[in-house]
mmCIF file of C-alpha atoms in Angstrom:
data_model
loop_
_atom_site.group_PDB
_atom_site.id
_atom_site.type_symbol
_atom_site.label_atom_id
_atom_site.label_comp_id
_atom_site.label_asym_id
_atom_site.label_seq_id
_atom_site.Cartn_x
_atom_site.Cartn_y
_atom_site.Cartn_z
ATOM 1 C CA UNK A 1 34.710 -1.623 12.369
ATOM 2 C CA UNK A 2 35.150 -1.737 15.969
ATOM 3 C CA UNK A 3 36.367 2.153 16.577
ATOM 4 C CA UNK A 4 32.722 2.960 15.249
ATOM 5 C CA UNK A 5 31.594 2.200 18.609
ATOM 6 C CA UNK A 6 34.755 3.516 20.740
ATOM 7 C CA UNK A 7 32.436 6.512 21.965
ATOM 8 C CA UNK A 8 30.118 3.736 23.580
ATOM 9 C CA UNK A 9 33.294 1.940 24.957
ATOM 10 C CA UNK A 10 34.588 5.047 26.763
ATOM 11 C CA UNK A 11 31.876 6.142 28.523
ATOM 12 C CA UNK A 12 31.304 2.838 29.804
ATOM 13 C CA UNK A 13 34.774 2.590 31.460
ATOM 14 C CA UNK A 14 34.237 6.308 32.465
ATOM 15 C CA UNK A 15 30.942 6.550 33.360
ATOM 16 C CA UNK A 16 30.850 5.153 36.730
ATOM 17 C CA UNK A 17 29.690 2.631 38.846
ATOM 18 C CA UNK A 18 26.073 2.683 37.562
ATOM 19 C CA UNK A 19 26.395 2.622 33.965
ATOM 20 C CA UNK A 20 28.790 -0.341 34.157
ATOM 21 C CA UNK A 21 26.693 -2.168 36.445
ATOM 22 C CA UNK A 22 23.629 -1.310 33.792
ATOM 23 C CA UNK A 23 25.914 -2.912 30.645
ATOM 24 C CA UNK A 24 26.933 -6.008 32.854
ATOM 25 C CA UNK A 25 23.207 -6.533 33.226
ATOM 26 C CA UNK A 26 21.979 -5.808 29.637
ATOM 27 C CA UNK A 27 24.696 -7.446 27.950
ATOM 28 C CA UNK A 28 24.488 -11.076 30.520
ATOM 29 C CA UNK A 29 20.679 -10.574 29.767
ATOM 30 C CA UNK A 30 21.471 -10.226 25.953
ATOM 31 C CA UNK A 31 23.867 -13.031 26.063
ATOM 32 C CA UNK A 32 22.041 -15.750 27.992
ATOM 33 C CA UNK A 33 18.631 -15.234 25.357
ATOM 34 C CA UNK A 34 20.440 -15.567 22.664
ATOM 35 C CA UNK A 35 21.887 -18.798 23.945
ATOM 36 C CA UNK A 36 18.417 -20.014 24.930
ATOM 37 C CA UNK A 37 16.577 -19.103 22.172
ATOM 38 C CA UNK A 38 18.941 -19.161 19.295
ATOM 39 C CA UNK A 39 21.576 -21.730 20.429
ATOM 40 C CA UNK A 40 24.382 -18.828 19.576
ATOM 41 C CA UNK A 41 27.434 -17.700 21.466
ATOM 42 C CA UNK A 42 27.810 -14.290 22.083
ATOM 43 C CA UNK A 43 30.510 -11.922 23.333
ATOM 44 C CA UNK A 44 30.534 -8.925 24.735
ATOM 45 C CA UNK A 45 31.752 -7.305 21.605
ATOM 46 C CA UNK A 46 28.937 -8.736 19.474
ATOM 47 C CA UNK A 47 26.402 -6.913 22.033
ATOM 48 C CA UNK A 48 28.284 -3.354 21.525
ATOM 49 C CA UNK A 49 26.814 -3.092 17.917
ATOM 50 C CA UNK A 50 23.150 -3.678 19.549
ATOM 51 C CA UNK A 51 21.437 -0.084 19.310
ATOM 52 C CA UNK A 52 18.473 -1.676 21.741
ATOM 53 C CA UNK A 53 21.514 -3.006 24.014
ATOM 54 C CA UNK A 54 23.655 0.964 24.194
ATOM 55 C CA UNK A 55 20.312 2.836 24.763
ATOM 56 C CA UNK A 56 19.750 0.675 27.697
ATOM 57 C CA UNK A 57 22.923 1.466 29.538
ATOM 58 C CA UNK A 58 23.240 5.133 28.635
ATOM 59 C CA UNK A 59 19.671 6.215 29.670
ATOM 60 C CA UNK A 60 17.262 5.170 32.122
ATOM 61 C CA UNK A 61 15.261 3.562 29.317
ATOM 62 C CA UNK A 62 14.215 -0.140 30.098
ATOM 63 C CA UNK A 63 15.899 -2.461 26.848
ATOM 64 C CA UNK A 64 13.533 -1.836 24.323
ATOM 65 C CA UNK A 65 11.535 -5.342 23.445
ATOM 66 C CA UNK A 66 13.475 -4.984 19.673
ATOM 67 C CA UNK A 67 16.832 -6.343 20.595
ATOM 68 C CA UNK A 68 15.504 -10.365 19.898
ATOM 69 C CA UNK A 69 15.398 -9.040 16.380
ATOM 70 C CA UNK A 70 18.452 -6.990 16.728
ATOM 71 C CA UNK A 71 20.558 -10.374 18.108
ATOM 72 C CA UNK A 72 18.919 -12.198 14.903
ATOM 73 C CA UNK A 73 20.357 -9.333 12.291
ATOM 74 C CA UNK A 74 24.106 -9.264 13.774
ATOM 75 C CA UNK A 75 26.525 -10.811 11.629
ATOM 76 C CA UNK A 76 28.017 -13.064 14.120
ATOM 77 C CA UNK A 77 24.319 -14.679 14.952
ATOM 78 C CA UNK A 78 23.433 -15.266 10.825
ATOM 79 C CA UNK A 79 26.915 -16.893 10.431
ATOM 80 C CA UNK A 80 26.692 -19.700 13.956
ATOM 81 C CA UNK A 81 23.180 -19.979 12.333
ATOM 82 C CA UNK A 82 23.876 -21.249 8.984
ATOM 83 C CA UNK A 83 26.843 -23.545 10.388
ATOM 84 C CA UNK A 84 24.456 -24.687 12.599
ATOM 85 C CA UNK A 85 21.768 -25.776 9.816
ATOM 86 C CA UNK A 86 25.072 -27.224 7.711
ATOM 87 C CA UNK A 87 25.880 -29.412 10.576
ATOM 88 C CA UNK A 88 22.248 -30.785 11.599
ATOM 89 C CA UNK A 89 22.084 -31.399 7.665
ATOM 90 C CA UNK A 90 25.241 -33.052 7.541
ATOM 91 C CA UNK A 91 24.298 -35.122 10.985
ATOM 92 C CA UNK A 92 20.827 -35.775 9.202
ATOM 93 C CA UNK A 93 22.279 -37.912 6.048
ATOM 94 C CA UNK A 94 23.590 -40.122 9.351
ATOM 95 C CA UNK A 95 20.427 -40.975 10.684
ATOM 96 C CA UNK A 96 19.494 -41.286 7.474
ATOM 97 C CA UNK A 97 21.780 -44.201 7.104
ATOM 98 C CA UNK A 98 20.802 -45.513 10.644
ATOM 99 C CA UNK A 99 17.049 -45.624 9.328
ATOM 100 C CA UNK A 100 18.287 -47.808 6.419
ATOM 101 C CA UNK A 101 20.733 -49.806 8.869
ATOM 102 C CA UNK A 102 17.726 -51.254 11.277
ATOM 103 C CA UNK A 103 15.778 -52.226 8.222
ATOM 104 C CA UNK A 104 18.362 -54.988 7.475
ATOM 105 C CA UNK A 105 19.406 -58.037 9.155
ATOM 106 C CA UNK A 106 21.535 -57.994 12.015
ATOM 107 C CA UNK A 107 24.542 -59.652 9.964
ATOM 108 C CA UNK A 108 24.250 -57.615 6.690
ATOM 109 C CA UNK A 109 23.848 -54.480 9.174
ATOM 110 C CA UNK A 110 27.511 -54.781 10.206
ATOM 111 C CA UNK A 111 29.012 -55.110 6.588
ATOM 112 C CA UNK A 112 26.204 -52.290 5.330
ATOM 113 C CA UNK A 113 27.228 -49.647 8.242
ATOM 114 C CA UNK A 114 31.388 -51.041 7.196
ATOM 115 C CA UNK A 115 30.551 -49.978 3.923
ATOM 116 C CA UNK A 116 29.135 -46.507 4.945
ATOM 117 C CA UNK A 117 31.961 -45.633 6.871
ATOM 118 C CA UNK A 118 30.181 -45.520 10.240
ATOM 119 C CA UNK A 119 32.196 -48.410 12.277
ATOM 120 C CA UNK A 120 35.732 -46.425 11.782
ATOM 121 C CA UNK A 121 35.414 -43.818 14.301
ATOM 122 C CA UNK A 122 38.634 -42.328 13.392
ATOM 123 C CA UNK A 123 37.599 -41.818 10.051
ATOM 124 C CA UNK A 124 34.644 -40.040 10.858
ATOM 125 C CA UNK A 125 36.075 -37.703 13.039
ATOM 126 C CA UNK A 126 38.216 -35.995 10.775
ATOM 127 C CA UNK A 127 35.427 -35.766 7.892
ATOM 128 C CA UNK A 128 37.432 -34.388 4.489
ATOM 129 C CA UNK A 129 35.236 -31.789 2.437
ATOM 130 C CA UNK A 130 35.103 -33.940 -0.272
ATOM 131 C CA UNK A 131 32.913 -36.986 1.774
ATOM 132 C CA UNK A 132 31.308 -33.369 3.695
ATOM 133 C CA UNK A 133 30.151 -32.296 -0.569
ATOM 134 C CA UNK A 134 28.819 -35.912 -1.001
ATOM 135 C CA UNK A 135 27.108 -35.633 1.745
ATOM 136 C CA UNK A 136 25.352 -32.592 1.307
ATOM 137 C CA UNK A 137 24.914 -33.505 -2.297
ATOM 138 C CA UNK A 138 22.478 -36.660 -1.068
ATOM 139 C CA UNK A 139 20.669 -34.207 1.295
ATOM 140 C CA UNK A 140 19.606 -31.923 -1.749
ATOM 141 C CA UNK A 141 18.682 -34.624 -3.572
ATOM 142 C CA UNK A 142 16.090 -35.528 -0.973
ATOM 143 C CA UNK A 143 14.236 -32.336 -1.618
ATOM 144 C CA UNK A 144 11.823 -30.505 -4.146
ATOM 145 C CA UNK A 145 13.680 -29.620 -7.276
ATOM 146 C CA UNK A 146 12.368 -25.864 -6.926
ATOM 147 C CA UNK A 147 13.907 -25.966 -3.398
ATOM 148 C CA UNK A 148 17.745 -27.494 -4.054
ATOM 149 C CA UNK A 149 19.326 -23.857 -5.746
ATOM 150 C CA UNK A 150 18.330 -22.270 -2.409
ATOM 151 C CA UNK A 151 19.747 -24.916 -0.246
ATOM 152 C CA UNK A 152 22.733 -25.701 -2.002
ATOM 153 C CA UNK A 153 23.617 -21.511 -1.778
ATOM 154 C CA UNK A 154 22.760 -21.637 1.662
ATOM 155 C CA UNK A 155 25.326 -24.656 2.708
ATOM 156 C CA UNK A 156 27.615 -23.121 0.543
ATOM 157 C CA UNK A 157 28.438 -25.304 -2.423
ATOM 158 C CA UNK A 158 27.901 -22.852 -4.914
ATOM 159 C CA UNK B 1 8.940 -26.251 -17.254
ATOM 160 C CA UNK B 2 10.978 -26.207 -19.981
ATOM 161 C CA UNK B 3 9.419 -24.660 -23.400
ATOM 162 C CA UNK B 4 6.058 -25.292 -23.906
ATOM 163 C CA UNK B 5 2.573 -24.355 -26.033
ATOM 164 C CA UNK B 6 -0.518 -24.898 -25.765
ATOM 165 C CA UNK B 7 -3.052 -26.509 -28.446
ATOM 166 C CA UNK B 8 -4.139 -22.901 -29.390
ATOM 167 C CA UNK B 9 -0.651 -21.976 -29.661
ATOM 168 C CA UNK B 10 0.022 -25.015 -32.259
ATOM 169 C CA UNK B 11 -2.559 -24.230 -34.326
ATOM 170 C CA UNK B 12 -1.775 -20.979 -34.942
ATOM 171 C CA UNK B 13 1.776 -21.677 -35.311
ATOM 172 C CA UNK B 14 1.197 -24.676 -37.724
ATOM 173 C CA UNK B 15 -1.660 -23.091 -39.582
ATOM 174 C CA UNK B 16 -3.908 -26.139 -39.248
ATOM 175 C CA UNK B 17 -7.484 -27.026 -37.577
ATOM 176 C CA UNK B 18 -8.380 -27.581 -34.373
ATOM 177 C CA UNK B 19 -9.003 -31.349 -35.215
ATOM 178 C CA UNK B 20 -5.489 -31.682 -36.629
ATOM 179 C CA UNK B 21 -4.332 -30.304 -33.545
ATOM 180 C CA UNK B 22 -6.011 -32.993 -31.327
ATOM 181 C CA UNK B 23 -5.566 -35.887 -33.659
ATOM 182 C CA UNK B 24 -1.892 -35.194 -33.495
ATOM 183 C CA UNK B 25 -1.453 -34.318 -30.172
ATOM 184 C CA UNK B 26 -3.350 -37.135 -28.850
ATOM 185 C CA UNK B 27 -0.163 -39.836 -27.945
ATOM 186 C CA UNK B 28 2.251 -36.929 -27.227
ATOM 187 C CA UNK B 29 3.029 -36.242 -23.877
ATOM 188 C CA UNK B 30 1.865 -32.995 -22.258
ATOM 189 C CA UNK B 31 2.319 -31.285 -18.419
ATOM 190 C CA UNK B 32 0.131 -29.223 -16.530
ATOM 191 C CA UNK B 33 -3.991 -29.993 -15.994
ATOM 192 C CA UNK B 34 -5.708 -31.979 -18.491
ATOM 193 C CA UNK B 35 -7.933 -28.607 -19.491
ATOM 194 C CA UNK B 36 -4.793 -26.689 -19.446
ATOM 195 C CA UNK B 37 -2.526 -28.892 -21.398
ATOM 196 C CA UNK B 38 1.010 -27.364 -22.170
ATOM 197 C CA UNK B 39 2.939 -29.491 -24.758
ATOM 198 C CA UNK B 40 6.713 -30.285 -24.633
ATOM 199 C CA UNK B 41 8.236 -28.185 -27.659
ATOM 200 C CA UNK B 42 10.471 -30.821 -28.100
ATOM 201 C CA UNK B 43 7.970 -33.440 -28.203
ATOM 202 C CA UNK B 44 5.481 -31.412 -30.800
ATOM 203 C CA UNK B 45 7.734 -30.847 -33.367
ATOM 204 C CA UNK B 46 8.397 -34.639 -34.725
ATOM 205 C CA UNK B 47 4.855 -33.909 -35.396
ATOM 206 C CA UNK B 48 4.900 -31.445 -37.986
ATOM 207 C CA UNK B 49 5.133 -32.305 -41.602
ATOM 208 C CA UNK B 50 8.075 -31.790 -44.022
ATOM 209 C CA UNK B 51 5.974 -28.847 -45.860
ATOM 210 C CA UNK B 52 5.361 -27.353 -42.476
ATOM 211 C CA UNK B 53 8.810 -27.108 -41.575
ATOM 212 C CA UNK B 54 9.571 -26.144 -45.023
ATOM 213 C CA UNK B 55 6.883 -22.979 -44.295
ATOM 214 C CA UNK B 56 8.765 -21.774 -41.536
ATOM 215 C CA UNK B 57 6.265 -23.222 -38.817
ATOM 216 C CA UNK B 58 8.980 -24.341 -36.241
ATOM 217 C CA UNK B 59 10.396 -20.615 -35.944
ATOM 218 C CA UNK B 60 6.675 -19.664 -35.317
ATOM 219 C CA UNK B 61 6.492 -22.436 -32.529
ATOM 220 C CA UNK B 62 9.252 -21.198 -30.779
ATOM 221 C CA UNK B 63 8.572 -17.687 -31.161
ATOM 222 C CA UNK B 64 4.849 -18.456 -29.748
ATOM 223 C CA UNK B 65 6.091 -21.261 -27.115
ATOM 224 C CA UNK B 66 6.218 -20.097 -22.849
ATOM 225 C CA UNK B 67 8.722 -21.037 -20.495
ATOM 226 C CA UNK B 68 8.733 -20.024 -16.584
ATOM 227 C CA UNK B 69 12.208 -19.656 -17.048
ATOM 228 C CA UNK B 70 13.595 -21.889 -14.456
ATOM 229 C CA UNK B 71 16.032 -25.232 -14.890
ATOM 230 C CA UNK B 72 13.845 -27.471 -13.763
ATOM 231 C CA UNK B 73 12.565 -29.321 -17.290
ATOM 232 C CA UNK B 74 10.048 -31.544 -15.655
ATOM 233 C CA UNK B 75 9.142 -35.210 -14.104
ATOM 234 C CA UNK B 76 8.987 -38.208 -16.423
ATOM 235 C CA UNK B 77 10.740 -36.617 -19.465
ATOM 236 C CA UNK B 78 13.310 -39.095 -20.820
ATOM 237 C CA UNK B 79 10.953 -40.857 -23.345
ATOM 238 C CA UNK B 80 10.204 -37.353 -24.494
ATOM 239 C CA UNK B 81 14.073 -36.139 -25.144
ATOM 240 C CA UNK B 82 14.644 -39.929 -25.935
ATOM 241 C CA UNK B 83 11.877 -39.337 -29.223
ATOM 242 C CA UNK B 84 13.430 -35.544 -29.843
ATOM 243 C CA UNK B 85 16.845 -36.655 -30.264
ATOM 244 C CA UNK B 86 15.922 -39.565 -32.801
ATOM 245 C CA UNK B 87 13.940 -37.148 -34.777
ATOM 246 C CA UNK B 88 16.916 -34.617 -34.907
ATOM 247 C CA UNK B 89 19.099 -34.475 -38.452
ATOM 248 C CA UNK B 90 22.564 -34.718 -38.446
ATOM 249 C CA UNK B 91 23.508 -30.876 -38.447
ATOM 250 C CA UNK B 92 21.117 -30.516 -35.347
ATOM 251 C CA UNK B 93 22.458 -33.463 -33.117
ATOM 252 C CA UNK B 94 25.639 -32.273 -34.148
ATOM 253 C CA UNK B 95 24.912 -29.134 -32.128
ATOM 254 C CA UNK B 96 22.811 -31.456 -29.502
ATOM 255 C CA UNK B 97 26.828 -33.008 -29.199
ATOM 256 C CA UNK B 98 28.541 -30.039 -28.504
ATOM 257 C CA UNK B 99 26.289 -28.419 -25.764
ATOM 258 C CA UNK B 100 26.833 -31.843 -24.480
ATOM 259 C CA UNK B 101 30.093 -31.524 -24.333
ATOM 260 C CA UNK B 102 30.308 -28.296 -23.058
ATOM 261 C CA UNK B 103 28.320 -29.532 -20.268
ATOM 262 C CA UNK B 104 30.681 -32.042 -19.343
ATOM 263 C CA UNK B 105 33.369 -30.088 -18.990
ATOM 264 C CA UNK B 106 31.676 -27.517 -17.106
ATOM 265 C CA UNK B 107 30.075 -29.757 -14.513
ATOM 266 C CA UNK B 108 33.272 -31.440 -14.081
ATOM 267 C CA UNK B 109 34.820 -27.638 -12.986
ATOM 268 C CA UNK B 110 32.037 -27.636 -10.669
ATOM 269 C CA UNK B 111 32.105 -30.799 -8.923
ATOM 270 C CA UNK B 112 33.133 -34.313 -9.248
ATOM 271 C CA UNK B 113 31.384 -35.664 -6.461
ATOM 272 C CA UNK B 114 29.415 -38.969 -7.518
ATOM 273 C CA UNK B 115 26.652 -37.593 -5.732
ATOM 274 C CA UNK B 116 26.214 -35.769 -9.367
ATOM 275 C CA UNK B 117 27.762 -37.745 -11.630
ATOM 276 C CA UNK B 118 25.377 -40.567 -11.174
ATOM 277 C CA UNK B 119 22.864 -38.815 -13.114
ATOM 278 C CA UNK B 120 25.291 -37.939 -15.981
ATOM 279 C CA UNK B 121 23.191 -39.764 -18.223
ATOM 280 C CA UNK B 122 19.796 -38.462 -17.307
ATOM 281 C CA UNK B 123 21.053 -34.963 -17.558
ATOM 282 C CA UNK B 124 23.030 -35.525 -21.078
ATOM 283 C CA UNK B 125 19.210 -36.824 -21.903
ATOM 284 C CA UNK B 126 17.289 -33.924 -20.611
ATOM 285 C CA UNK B 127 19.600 -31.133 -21.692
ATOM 286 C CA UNK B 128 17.339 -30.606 -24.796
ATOM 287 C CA UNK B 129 14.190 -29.519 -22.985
ATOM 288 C CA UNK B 130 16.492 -26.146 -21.508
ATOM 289 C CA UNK B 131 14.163 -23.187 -23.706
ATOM 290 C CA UNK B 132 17.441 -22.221 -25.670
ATOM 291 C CA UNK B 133 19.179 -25.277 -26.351
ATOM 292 C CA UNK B 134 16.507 -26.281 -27.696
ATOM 293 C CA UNK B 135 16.266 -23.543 -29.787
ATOM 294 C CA UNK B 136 19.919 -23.558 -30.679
ATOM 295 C CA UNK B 137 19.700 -27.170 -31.570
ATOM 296 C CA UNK B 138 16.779 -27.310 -33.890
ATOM 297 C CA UNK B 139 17.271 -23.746 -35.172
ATOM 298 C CA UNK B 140 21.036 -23.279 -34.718
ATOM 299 C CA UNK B 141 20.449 -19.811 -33.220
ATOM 300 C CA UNK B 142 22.397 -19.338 -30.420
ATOM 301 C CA UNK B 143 21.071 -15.524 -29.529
ATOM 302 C CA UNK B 144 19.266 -16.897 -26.041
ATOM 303 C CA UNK B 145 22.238 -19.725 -26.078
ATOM 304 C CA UNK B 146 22.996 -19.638 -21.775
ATOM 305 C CA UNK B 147 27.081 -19.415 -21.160
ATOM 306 C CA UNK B 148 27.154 -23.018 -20.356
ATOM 307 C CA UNK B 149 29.794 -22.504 -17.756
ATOM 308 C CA UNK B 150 30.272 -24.529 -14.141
ATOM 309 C CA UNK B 151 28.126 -22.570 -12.449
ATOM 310 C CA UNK B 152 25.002 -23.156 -14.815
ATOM 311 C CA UNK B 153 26.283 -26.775 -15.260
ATOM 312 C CA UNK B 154 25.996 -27.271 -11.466
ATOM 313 C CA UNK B 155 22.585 -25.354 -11.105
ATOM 314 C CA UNK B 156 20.778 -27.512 -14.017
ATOM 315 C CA UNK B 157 22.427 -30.470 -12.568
ATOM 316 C CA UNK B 158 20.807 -30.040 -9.080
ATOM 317 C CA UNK B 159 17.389 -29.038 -10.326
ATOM 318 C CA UNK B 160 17.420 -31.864 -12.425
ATOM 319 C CA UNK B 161 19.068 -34.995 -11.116
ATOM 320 C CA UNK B 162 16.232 -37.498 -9.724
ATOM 321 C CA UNK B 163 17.040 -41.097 -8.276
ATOM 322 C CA UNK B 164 15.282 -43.939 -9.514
ATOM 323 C CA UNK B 165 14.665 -42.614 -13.360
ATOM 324 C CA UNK B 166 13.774 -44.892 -15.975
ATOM 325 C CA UNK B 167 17.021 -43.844 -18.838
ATOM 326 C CA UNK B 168 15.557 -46.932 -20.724
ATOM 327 C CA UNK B 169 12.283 -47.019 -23.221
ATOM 328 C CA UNK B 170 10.845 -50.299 -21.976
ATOM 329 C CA UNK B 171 8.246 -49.891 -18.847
ATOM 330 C CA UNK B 172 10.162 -51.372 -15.547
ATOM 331 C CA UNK B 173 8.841 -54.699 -15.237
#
């Protein structure tokens, strides 16, 4: 996968002073958007299959407005994103339970929140799939019928 | 949706009048707009009489009825597939039984998180409205019969598990 963009790599480290200072520039640039508006790690590597990203340190060529799509369409970006979704979805079903835990009172709130796992932090920590399933399970079954097939492919249960 | 027909369609199914149509349509349970009633399947045909059957009219209903062809078989259902199954004979819950079954064991490959399992009931209940088990129960022809495997087990189980249902016949107090 990688030697498809070899070419690119070698005349980067051979191309002098100027087109490495140009892909130091595009690729920080590259990296620190997609932080801000994604929330996604990227490496260098990730930036190398960017068309927008090569054009703009080979030629003179400013980096063409398309590479916000282009970070959206790598593979890297779509896979952080969907973990990302998973985890706010599996954090969600816990303020869920912390909605339901300052409805009661204060005494049955401590036995409710034993029962739900959330006083044993060392439990929680180390969450095993099967409690992760449950929980994702409740989450679908907060939504729209028409809308849990979708869901449930995207978190990955079936 | 699960199968459904309209008043037009059961009239020209069953061969009879409009005013049959209403006067024995009038208690059963329909979805969709009032002006654009669609009628369970399930729930029309405890309706028809033995010489209807006998003339081939529930074929005709389910060669006439819709679907929309997804899992989903609807809100509010269980006092429909609750009437369905006590109208059934014995060959046909027989067959009712062993999709059952079949559904167990599949949904039990899939998962057997309690998350799903709660609704086992429910889901044994509303298994009937699906287009072709339907079919395959009151007919017995299994053409359109769905693999009933872990994956479709799983799938009918998430579009059709609902907290809070009613599995009993009297109204919650």
């Amino acid at each position: 996968m990688s030697d498809q963009y070899e070419n690119f790599r070698n005349l980067v480290a051979s191309g002098g002073d100027l087109t490495r200072a140009r892909w130091e520039a595009v690729s920080d640039k590259i990296i620190g958007d997609a932080e801000r508006h994604f929330g996604v790690q990227l490496s260098r590597e990730d930036i190398v299959a960017m068309p927008s990203a090569r054009i703009a340190t080979l030629t003179d060529e400013p980096l063409s407005p398309l590479y916000m799509d282009e970070i959206q369409q790598l593979e890297g970006v779509k896979e952080q994103v969907r973990q990302k979704e998973l985890r706010e979805a599996l954090e969600q079903g816990d303020e869920d339970s912390h909605a339901e835990l300052s409805r009661l009172t204060p005494e049955k709130r401590l036995t409710r929140a034993r029962e739900l796992g959330m006083i044993d932090k060392r439990q929680q920590s180390a969450p095993t799939s099967v409690a992760d399933e449950a929980t994702l399970l409740r989450r679908l079954m907060t939504l729209n019928p028409a809308e849990r097939i979708a869901k449930a492919r995207a978190w990955g249960l079936m | 949706m699960p199968i459904t027909v309209s008043q037009k369609d059961y009239a020209r199914a069953v061969g009879c009048c409009a005013d049959t149509v209403c006067r024995r349509l009038r208690s059963v349970p329909y979805a969709g707009g009032a002006r654009s009633r669609r009628y369970y399947v399930a729930a029309v045909l405890p309706t028809l009489t033995a010489r209807e059957r006998g003339n081939g009219a529930i074929q005709r209903l389910f060669d006439i009825a819709t679907s929309d062809g997804t899992l989903f078989v609807g809100d509010e259902v269980i006092p429909v597939c609750r009437a369905f199954e006590d109208w059934l004979d014995t060959e046909q819950k027989e067959r009712l039984t062993e999709c059952r079954v079949n559904f167990t064991a599949a949904l039990f490959e899939a998962t057997s998180s309690s998350e799903i399992w709660q609704f086992v009931d429910a889901l044994h209940l509303k298994l009937c409205l699906h287009p072709s088990i339907c079919r395959f129960v009151v007919t017995g022809d299994d053409t359109e019969l769905p693999d009933i495997d872990a994956s479709f087990a799983f799938a009918f189980s998430l579009c059709n598990a609902r907290h809070f249902e009613n599995l009993t016949n009297k109204e919650a107090a």
